[in-house]
XYZ file of C-alpha atoms in Angstrom:
554
model
C 152.297 43.413 -63.610
C 151.172 46.988 -62.191
C 153.143 48.599 -59.354
C 151.540 47.882 -55.898
C 150.598 50.696 -53.491
C 151.461 50.305 -49.819
C 151.478 52.041 -46.508
C 153.322 51.780 -43.408
C 151.060 50.923 -40.311
C 151.390 52.757 -36.885
C 153.589 49.528 -35.620
C 155.991 50.324 -38.541
C 154.949 47.222 -40.835
C 154.614 47.656 -44.597
C 151.066 46.657 -45.992
C 150.896 46.070 -49.559
C 147.417 46.913 -51.122
C 146.033 43.853 -53.060
C 145.917 44.552 -57.113
C 143.379 43.438 -59.236
C 144.815 40.170 -60.029
C 145.481 39.613 -56.453
C 141.669 39.951 -55.859
C 140.906 37.574 -58.762
C 143.433 34.783 -57.410
C 144.084 35.293 -53.521
C 141.634 34.408 -51.040
C 140.468 36.433 -48.307
C 141.455 35.842 -44.461
C 140.403 37.724 -41.355
C 143.041 39.672 -39.439
C 143.808 38.948 -35.506
C 141.615 40.593 -33.068
C 142.588 43.162 -30.780
C 143.149 42.438 -26.927
C 141.108 45.226 -26.130
C 138.042 43.677 -28.158
C 138.191 40.754 -25.636
C 137.798 42.867 -22.945
C 134.582 44.431 -24.229
C 133.439 40.955 -25.062
C 134.161 40.036 -21.372
C 131.981 43.197 -20.176
C 128.925 41.880 -22.364
C 129.250 38.473 -21.121
C 128.865 40.002 -17.571
C 125.944 42.229 -18.711
C 124.398 38.928 -20.672
C 124.945 36.767 -17.403
C 122.337 39.224 -15.479
C 119.984 39.731 -18.353
C 117.354 36.788 -17.807
C 113.807 36.788 -18.124
C 112.739 38.442 -14.545
C 109.295 38.828 -15.043
C 108.122 35.282 -15.102
C 107.657 35.246 -11.147
C 103.784 34.814 -10.667
C 104.315 32.629 -7.456
C 106.678 35.259 -5.642
C 104.250 38.151 -6.194
C 100.931 36.493 -6.292
C 99.732 38.365 -9.178
C 99.166 35.379 -11.418
C 100.667 34.435 -14.952
C 98.731 36.842 -17.047
C 100.411 39.614 -14.939
C 103.950 37.878 -15.391
C 103.062 37.735 -19.100
C 102.581 41.289 -19.469
C 105.430 42.452 -17.275
C 107.767 40.011 -19.594
C 106.274 41.592 -22.816
C 106.858 45.047 -21.186
C 110.230 44.508 -20.485
C 111.459 43.104 -23.581
C 109.835 46.224 -25.191
C 111.507 48.613 -22.993
C 114.791 47.101 -23.341
C 114.690 47.629 -27.058
C 113.495 51.125 -26.793
C 115.879 52.494 -24.847
C 118.655 51.794 -27.095
C 117.797 54.894 -28.972
C 118.435 56.864 -25.815
C 121.682 55.381 -25.383
C 122.705 55.854 -29.169
C 121.581 59.596 -28.925
C 123.552 60.141 -25.622
C 126.966 58.397 -26.872
C 126.649 59.810 -30.769
C 126.106 63.378 -29.452
C 127.347 63.804 -26.292
C 129.417 61.369 -24.006
C 131.005 58.749 -26.469
C 130.570 55.167 -26.316
C 132.949 54.349 -23.623
C 131.772 56.915 -21.224
C 127.994 56.088 -21.986
C 128.527 52.362 -21.370
C 130.110 53.477 -17.762
C 127.573 55.424 -16.659
C 124.584 53.221 -18.096
C 126.338 50.016 -16.516
C 126.050 51.969 -12.850
C 122.598 52.426 -13.684
C 121.888 48.997 -14.386
C 123.786 48.062 -11.616
C 121.165 50.029 -9.404
C 118.499 48.443 -10.836
C 119.870 44.870 -9.783
C 120.339 46.056 -6.548
C 116.548 46.971 -6.177
C 115.728 43.756 -7.611
C 117.682 41.642 -5.277
C 116.400 43.508 -2.149
C 112.945 43.394 -2.938
C 113.159 39.710 -3.565
C 114.258 38.702 -0.013
C 111.525 37.115 2.128
C 110.776 39.909 4.497
C 110.214 42.207 1.531
C 107.961 39.655 -0.303
C 106.162 39.574 3.209
C 105.486 43.165 3.395
C 104.048 43.378 -0.205
C 107.034 45.886 -1.246
C 108.036 42.999 -3.975
C 105.802 44.056 -6.697
C 106.395 47.745 -6.561
C 110.188 47.346 -6.079
C 110.131 45.065 -9.108
C 108.299 47.384 -11.268
C 111.190 50.023 -10.497
C 113.766 47.596 -10.871
C 112.668 46.508 -14.640
C 112.573 49.984 -15.417
C 115.938 50.986 -14.127
C 117.719 47.597 -15.402
C 115.908 48.446 -18.993
C 117.332 51.919 -19.054
C 120.738 50.606 -18.268
C 120.562 47.986 -20.862
C 119.469 50.483 -23.352
C 122.616 52.384 -23.028
C 124.941 49.430 -23.089
C 123.096 47.524 -25.993
C 123.354 50.127 -28.216
C 127.026 50.888 -27.778
C 128.846 47.807 -26.759
C 129.115 46.135 -30.087
C 130.087 49.221 -32.156
C 132.861 49.767 -29.036
C 133.994 46.055 -29.981
C 134.224 46.737 -33.614
C 135.820 50.167 -33.160
C 139.130 48.235 -31.200
C 139.989 47.060 -34.823
C 141.413 50.028 -36.601
C 142.569 48.813 -39.920
C 139.946 49.849 -42.745
C 141.662 48.777 -45.724
C 142.614 45.323 -47.256
C 146.227 44.238 -47.801
C 148.235 41.302 -48.822
C 149.967 38.971 -46.007
C 152.093 36.011 -46.740
C 151.797 32.766 -44.273
C 153.072 29.588 -43.724
C 150.134 27.059 -44.371
C 149.588 24.597 -41.777
C 149.827 20.743 -42.157
C 146.357 20.226 -41.113
C 142.910 20.414 -43.270
C 142.925 22.751 -45.766
C 139.771 24.031 -44.166
C 141.750 25.010 -41.331
C 141.375 28.532 -39.742
C 142.733 31.670 -41.405
C 144.070 32.834 -38.277
C 146.200 30.117 -36.951
C 148.413 30.089 -40.118
C 151.588 31.808 -39.548
C 152.490 35.294 -41.104
C 155.750 35.895 -42.777
C 157.207 39.049 -44.352
C 156.642 39.259 -48.186
C 160.176 39.858 -48.943
C 161.254 36.803 -47.267
C 158.595 34.360 -48.738
C 159.634 30.834 -49.108
C 158.506 28.096 -51.602
C 155.222 26.631 -50.249
C 154.059 30.069 -48.427
C 150.941 31.504 -49.544
C 149.851 34.892 -49.986
C 146.395 35.826 -49.148
C 144.264 39.254 -48.844
C 143.278 40.473 -45.227
C 140.000 42.195 -45.510
C 138.266 44.401 -42.773
C 134.910 42.542 -43.732
C 136.338 38.952 -42.762
C 137.785 40.495 -39.610
C 134.309 42.052 -38.490
C 132.672 38.951 -39.423
C 134.856 37.015 -37.264
C 134.753 39.839 -34.625
C 131.002 39.649 -34.496
C 131.020 36.072 -34.375
C 133.264 36.113 -31.064
C 130.835 38.856 -29.442
C 127.742 37.019 -30.088
C 129.310 34.077 -28.705
C 130.311 35.785 -25.607
C 126.636 36.886 -25.379
C 125.357 33.279 -25.592
C 128.192 32.163 -22.896
C 126.604 34.551 -20.372
C 122.845 33.652 -21.441
C 123.590 30.145 -20.183
C 123.482 31.558 -16.664
C 119.590 31.147 -16.603
C 120.344 27.377 -16.006
C 122.104 28.167 -12.791
C 119.418 31.066 -11.846
C 116.501 28.635 -12.261
C 118.123 25.879 -10.306
C 119.034 28.172 -7.411
C 115.167 29.667 -7.572
C 114.073 26.127 -7.506
C 116.192 24.972 -4.358
C 116.936 28.377 -2.412
C 114.411 30.980 -3.518
C 114.084 34.190 -5.504
C 116.898 36.402 -3.826
C 120.060 34.118 -4.302
C 118.766 33.713 -7.952
C 118.937 37.398 -8.036
C 122.206 37.921 -5.884
C 124.383 35.797 -7.923
C 123.744 38.091 -11.385
C 123.958 40.967 -9.242
C 127.573 40.018 -8.004
C 128.711 38.764 -11.471
C 128.046 42.282 -12.883
C 130.595 43.893 -10.286
C 133.571 42.606 -12.229
C 132.083 43.840 -15.461
C 131.867 47.582 -14.345
C 135.456 47.085 -12.893
C 136.581 45.928 -16.375
C 134.888 48.746 -18.246
C 136.729 51.197 -15.902
C 139.846 49.466 -15.667
C 140.471 49.044 -19.339
C 139.953 52.786 -20.138
C 143.539 53.315 -21.485
C 143.531 50.165 -23.641
C 140.228 50.867 -25.593
C 140.073 52.601 -28.966
C 137.544 55.560 -27.772
C 136.510 57.548 -30.428
C 134.968 61.106 -29.247
C 131.472 62.162 -29.585
C 130.846 63.700 -33.225
C 128.581 66.400 -31.966
C 125.073 67.565 -32.627
C 123.939 65.828 -35.959
C 120.181 64.883 -35.071
C 118.912 68.450 -35.996
C 120.790 68.316 -39.302
C 118.864 65.056 -40.114
C 115.755 66.055 -39.445
C 116.221 69.449 -41.529
C 117.503 67.273 -44.553
C 114.485 64.663 -44.236
C 112.089 67.597 -44.452
C 113.958 69.096 -47.409
C 114.240 65.928 -49.205
C 110.299 65.398 -49.721
C 110.670 68.849 -51.631
C 113.953 68.528 -53.466
C 115.107 64.914 -53.194
C 118.270 63.624 -51.334
C 120.694 64.519 -53.714
C 119.072 67.932 -54.178
C 119.889 68.611 -50.438
C 123.467 68.552 -50.865
C 124.853 72.060 -50.467
C 126.545 72.062 -54.019
C 123.204 71.662 -55.939
C 121.617 73.832 -53.394
C 123.732 76.675 -54.173
C 123.058 76.415 -57.593
C 119.576 76.061 -57.767
C 118.300 77.293 -54.358
C 120.716 79.659 -52.894
C 117.924 81.366 -50.344
C 117.799 77.691 -48.824
C 121.775 76.847 -49.182
C 122.765 79.744 -46.999
C 121.154 77.966 -44.146
C 122.594 74.321 -44.548
C 124.606 73.418 -41.860
C 125.591 70.037 -43.609
C 128.141 69.073 -46.433
C 127.751 67.006 -49.419
C 129.554 64.036 -47.491
C 127.001 64.346 -44.899
C 124.273 63.521 -47.397
C 126.352 60.782 -48.764
C 126.625 59.320 -45.214
C 122.882 59.746 -44.922
C 122.101 57.662 -47.913
C 124.067 54.924 -46.712
C 122.232 55.176 -43.231
C 118.878 54.955 -45.027
C 120.247 51.772 -47.259
C 121.035 50.053 -43.976
C 117.724 50.964 -42.306
C 115.617 49.491 -44.915
C 117.310 46.216 -44.836
C 116.399 46.247 -41.157
C 112.726 46.600 -42.126
C 112.497 42.977 -42.708
C 113.724 41.921 -39.338
C 110.375 42.242 -37.367
C 108.933 38.972 -38.801
C 112.256 37.329 -37.920
C 112.085 38.487 -34.310
C 108.619 37.122 -34.264
C 109.955 33.774 -35.159
C 112.827 34.316 -32.339
C 110.363 35.457 -29.881
C 108.536 32.004 -29.842
C 111.186 30.314 -28.144
C 111.269 32.223 -25.130
C 107.372 32.256 -24.781
C 104.816 29.825 -26.695
C 107.327 27.098 -27.042
C 108.179 27.252 -23.452
C 104.634 26.527 -22.875
C 104.326 23.876 -25.603
C 106.763 22.094 -23.383
C 104.774 22.389 -20.383
C 102.452 20.143 -22.154
C 105.033 17.500 -22.972
C 107.082 15.086 -20.856
C 109.895 16.343 -19.273
C 110.755 14.032 -16.731
C 112.617 16.011 -13.961
C 113.866 18.827 -16.109
C 111.934 22.059 -15.774
C 110.318 23.077 -18.970
C 111.632 26.445 -18.775
C 115.244 25.037 -18.950
C 114.621 23.733 -22.476
C 115.150 26.979 -24.206
C 118.737 26.967 -23.050
C 119.436 24.595 -25.703
C 119.561 27.653 -27.959
C 122.228 29.319 -26.328
C 124.196 26.301 -25.696
C 123.816 25.206 -29.343
C 125.215 28.930 -30.456
C 128.140 28.505 -27.914
C 129.303 25.044 -29.696
C 128.434 26.043 -33.470
C 129.856 29.804 -33.653
C 133.408 28.552 -33.190
C 132.789 25.992 -35.570
C 131.350 28.579 -38.314
C 134.434 30.727 -37.697
C 137.022 28.343 -38.042
C 136.056 26.089 -40.573
C 132.693 26.937 -42.331
C 133.562 30.524 -43.366
C 137.202 30.120 -43.803
C 136.343 26.987 -45.956
C 134.237 29.069 -48.065
C 136.489 31.597 -48.764
C 139.178 29.061 -49.722
C 136.837 27.730 -52.462
C 136.362 31.418 -53.665
C 132.608 31.460 -52.616
C 131.709 35.211 -51.247
C 128.855 34.520 -48.719
C 128.135 37.957 -48.401
C 125.950 39.630 -45.754
C 122.380 39.421 -47.830
C 123.022 35.943 -48.604
C 123.696 35.382 -45.002
C 120.732 36.972 -43.615
C 118.599 35.229 -46.407
C 119.761 31.813 -45.072
C 119.106 33.013 -41.398
C 115.355 33.924 -42.365
C 114.765 30.447 -44.115
C 116.315 28.543 -41.112
C 113.699 30.679 -39.075
C 110.941 29.586 -41.155
C 112.239 25.799 -40.954
C 112.151 26.155 -37.300
C 108.450 27.599 -37.057
C 107.503 24.820 -39.737
C 109.023 22.353 -37.153
C 107.170 23.384 -34.257
C 104.111 23.479 -36.220
C 104.605 19.723 -36.970
C 105.190 18.836 -33.179
C 102.298 21.053 -31.905
C 100.145 18.819 -34.530
C 101.621 15.363 -32.997
C 100.975 16.674 -29.345
C 97.601 17.554 -30.448
C 97.200 13.953 -31.842
C 98.370 12.276 -28.462
C 96.379 11.559 -25.104
C 95.241 11.987 -22.501
C 94.381 15.569 -23.180
C 94.776 15.765 -27.032
C 94.223 19.089 -28.447
C 93.472 20.825 -25.082
C 96.497 19.853 -22.801
C 97.183 23.329 -21.496
C 95.867 23.945 -17.990
C 94.967 20.407 -17.660
C 98.104 18.296 -17.919
C 100.873 16.776 -20.196
C 100.096 14.461 -23.436
C 102.349 11.372 -23.763
C 104.931 13.173 -26.209
C 108.579 13.434 -25.057
C 109.691 17.014 -24.835
C 112.858 15.990 -26.559
C 111.409 16.182 -29.882
C 111.194 20.068 -29.490
C 115.116 20.343 -29.354
C 115.514 20.399 -33.346
C 113.504 23.714 -33.336
C 115.503 25.221 -30.857
C 118.904 24.210 -32.836
C 117.350 25.698 -36.104
C 116.723 28.876 -34.490
C 120.086 29.011 -32.952
C 121.520 28.522 -36.800
C 119.494 31.182 -38.108
C 120.956 33.585 -35.521
C 124.306 33.060 -36.544
C 123.265 34.239 -40.240
C 120.502 36.703 -39.557
C 121.084 38.188 -36.186
C 125.182 38.098 -36.227
C 125.256 39.327 -39.480
C 122.750 42.082 -38.622
C 124.789 43.468 -35.831
C 127.896 43.292 -38.419
C 126.066 45.014 -41.257
C 124.738 47.910 -39.060
C 127.914 48.546 -37.821
C 130.016 48.528 -41.208
C 127.318 50.657 -43.157
C 126.709 52.989 -40.542
C 128.781 56.560 -41.091
C 131.090 57.451 -38.274
C 128.879 59.871 -36.900
C 125.899 57.490 -36.592
C 127.244 53.986 -35.347
C 125.282 53.742 -32.163
C 122.142 55.077 -33.993
C 122.044 52.861 -36.688
C 123.016 49.919 -34.291
C 119.873 51.026 -31.898
C 117.558 51.042 -35.055
C 118.660 47.684 -35.732
C 118.036 46.786 -32.341
C 114.831 48.561 -32.347
C 113.145 46.307 -34.867
C 112.638 43.633 -32.105
C 109.872 46.166 -30.697
C 107.957 45.462 -33.831
C 108.452 41.791 -33.402
C 106.825 42.138 -30.066
C 103.835 44.414 -31.713
C 103.281 41.407 -33.915
C 103.421 38.976 -31.123
C 100.757 40.878 -29.357
C 98.660 40.794 -32.775
C 98.743 36.895 -32.518
C 97.647 36.747 -28.598
C 94.195 35.900 -29.837
C 95.207 32.599 -31.636
C 98.265 31.654 -28.976
C 95.772 29.150 -27.491
C 94.960 25.451 -27.795
C 93.940 24.256 -30.550
C 94.699 27.509 -32.536
C 98.616 27.119 -31.804
C 99.259 24.807 -34.844
C 98.096 27.456 -37.330
C 100.032 30.259 -35.334
C 103.223 28.302 -35.957
C 102.240 27.537 -39.495
C 101.133 30.916 -40.385
C 104.356 32.430 -38.924
C 106.585 29.840 -40.936
C 105.115 30.527 -44.119
C 105.329 34.233 -43.767
C 109.034 34.082 -42.957
C 109.429 31.494 -46.033
C 107.904 34.110 -48.156
C 109.780 36.911 -46.753
C 113.420 34.960 -47.092
C 113.379 34.753 -51.210
C 111.746 38.608 -51.341
C 114.397 39.943 -49.211
C 117.260 38.380 -51.409
C 115.644 39.795 -54.466
C 115.513 43.109 -52.905
C 118.951 43.466 -51.520
C 120.878 40.540 -52.747
C 122.368 43.162 -54.925
C 123.975 44.830 -52.055
C 126.658 41.882 -52.056
C 128.064 43.030 -54.843
C 128.919 46.631 -53.692
C 130.393 45.040 -50.241
C 132.909 43.088 -52.539
C 133.804 46.444 -54.345
C 133.961 48.156 -51.098
C 136.794 45.746 -49.574
C 138.454 45.781 -53.352
C 138.761 49.729 -53.873
C 139.466 50.727 -50.160
C 137.131 52.871 -48.097
C 139.271 55.878 -49.237
C 137.120 55.396 -52.497
C 133.998 53.963 -51.151
C 131.645 56.880 -51.446
C 132.453 56.997 -55.431
C 131.715 53.108 -55.708
C 128.508 53.386 -53.781
C 127.192 56.267 -55.703
C 128.163 54.514 -59.068
C 126.426 51.344 -57.922
C 123.194 53.197 -56.582
C 122.806 54.860 -59.781
C 122.778 51.490 -61.678
C 120.400 49.902 -59.043
C 118.085 53.130 -58.769
C 117.224 53.074 -55.236
C 114.454 54.352 -53.671
C 116.434 57.352 -52.043
């Protein structure tokens, strides 16, 4: 057996590197999650508690449903543009922690404006509408600074970057029990029956982002409470509650300063990025390396302010961003849940339940299913030796989104087949169809998020260079804007009786994209295995070798 390398971590624990034989015979498990990461997740819970759709208020402002829809669309678009601003500031000037803290304060100012302009006297004086516009602009800016940086900050709390072998005492429970529940023992004192496993960063980041998304959706369930408050007590209590909940979020960020792993900003890199991109059209990306320029174009090399490693990192960034280009159609599917499907339930029999509460089935499903996936499904696949890589997971997410839209099309057809209003229920009344029939569509969308949205966050972090973590995350979030643009193009068919064909068309488009996506990017899962197996210290060498075989566009 070849000698195994080892290293001693900062806690004095010996970590043994897995051999090639270990990778073939041992299963992968995730490491324990640092406590500081849970603090950041708690901050995100408080932020999500306040982030519900504040634009659907035609009754309070007296501007009508069309204005409310326009404001909703603008708010969603603005919230996914501003992360670019937050990412640039964090990566270049302030760092993630300071950026989150300052933008959280900006967010809080917007919440105060929103609350004060929703009180009865403000509504009576006509201050609500202009105050509302100002509030959503401020809140959207605050959201951008937080959204682009909070998930990378969560991931940065886990500092181990190399896989290592661990010996655990197996549980007596099901063979598919959670990896993290096993008891670790030192390899030198392993007893008969103890199991050796490989703790990998990939499995750990997967678990970490699952927990992060779980926190997001726990906060999203606040919409149930705020809708009830608005219905029974008015708008200002519905806004006051999230404003008060956000205060602990800011305090947690501030109080946990000494606990967080806080990587400093990397300095100005965007000027270099633009220069490299410009030169790449002439020399190719590989030709922009200073080592190559020095030989072939010395007059250009003397002005280069970057190194060869920067070019390799930029290539990795491009690879990640190419994957994200498939997401707009997915976000188009997702957005139906908060607009057209809400309108659909308004044409169905809901009893005493407000139709806009139905969309909370989605976060409720996620809160229930994410722990099951994390504790049983993913560990079970790893125990069976099945590598369910990021590209495969994203493909599954796309398929589930297509299924959700196909199911919605079937329900819409059924609504049109029932009286008393048949194909024209909108604006007339409710057809004799139970709203419970639409529940599976929300469940399918939730499952698609687990595979596509969570994995997208994980992939954006893991593939982004150290200098560009927030920026790559912002690019991933920015794809939601293009989903909104696609939604705008479908406004003309988002009316009865064309809704059936709209859902069907979206389902077909997503169903076609899913296999095409895997055909184009499925090979990336192989490089992920190589990355974990060989370690980050040799990752650049592996990626370059793999890309040479795959002949990528860049």
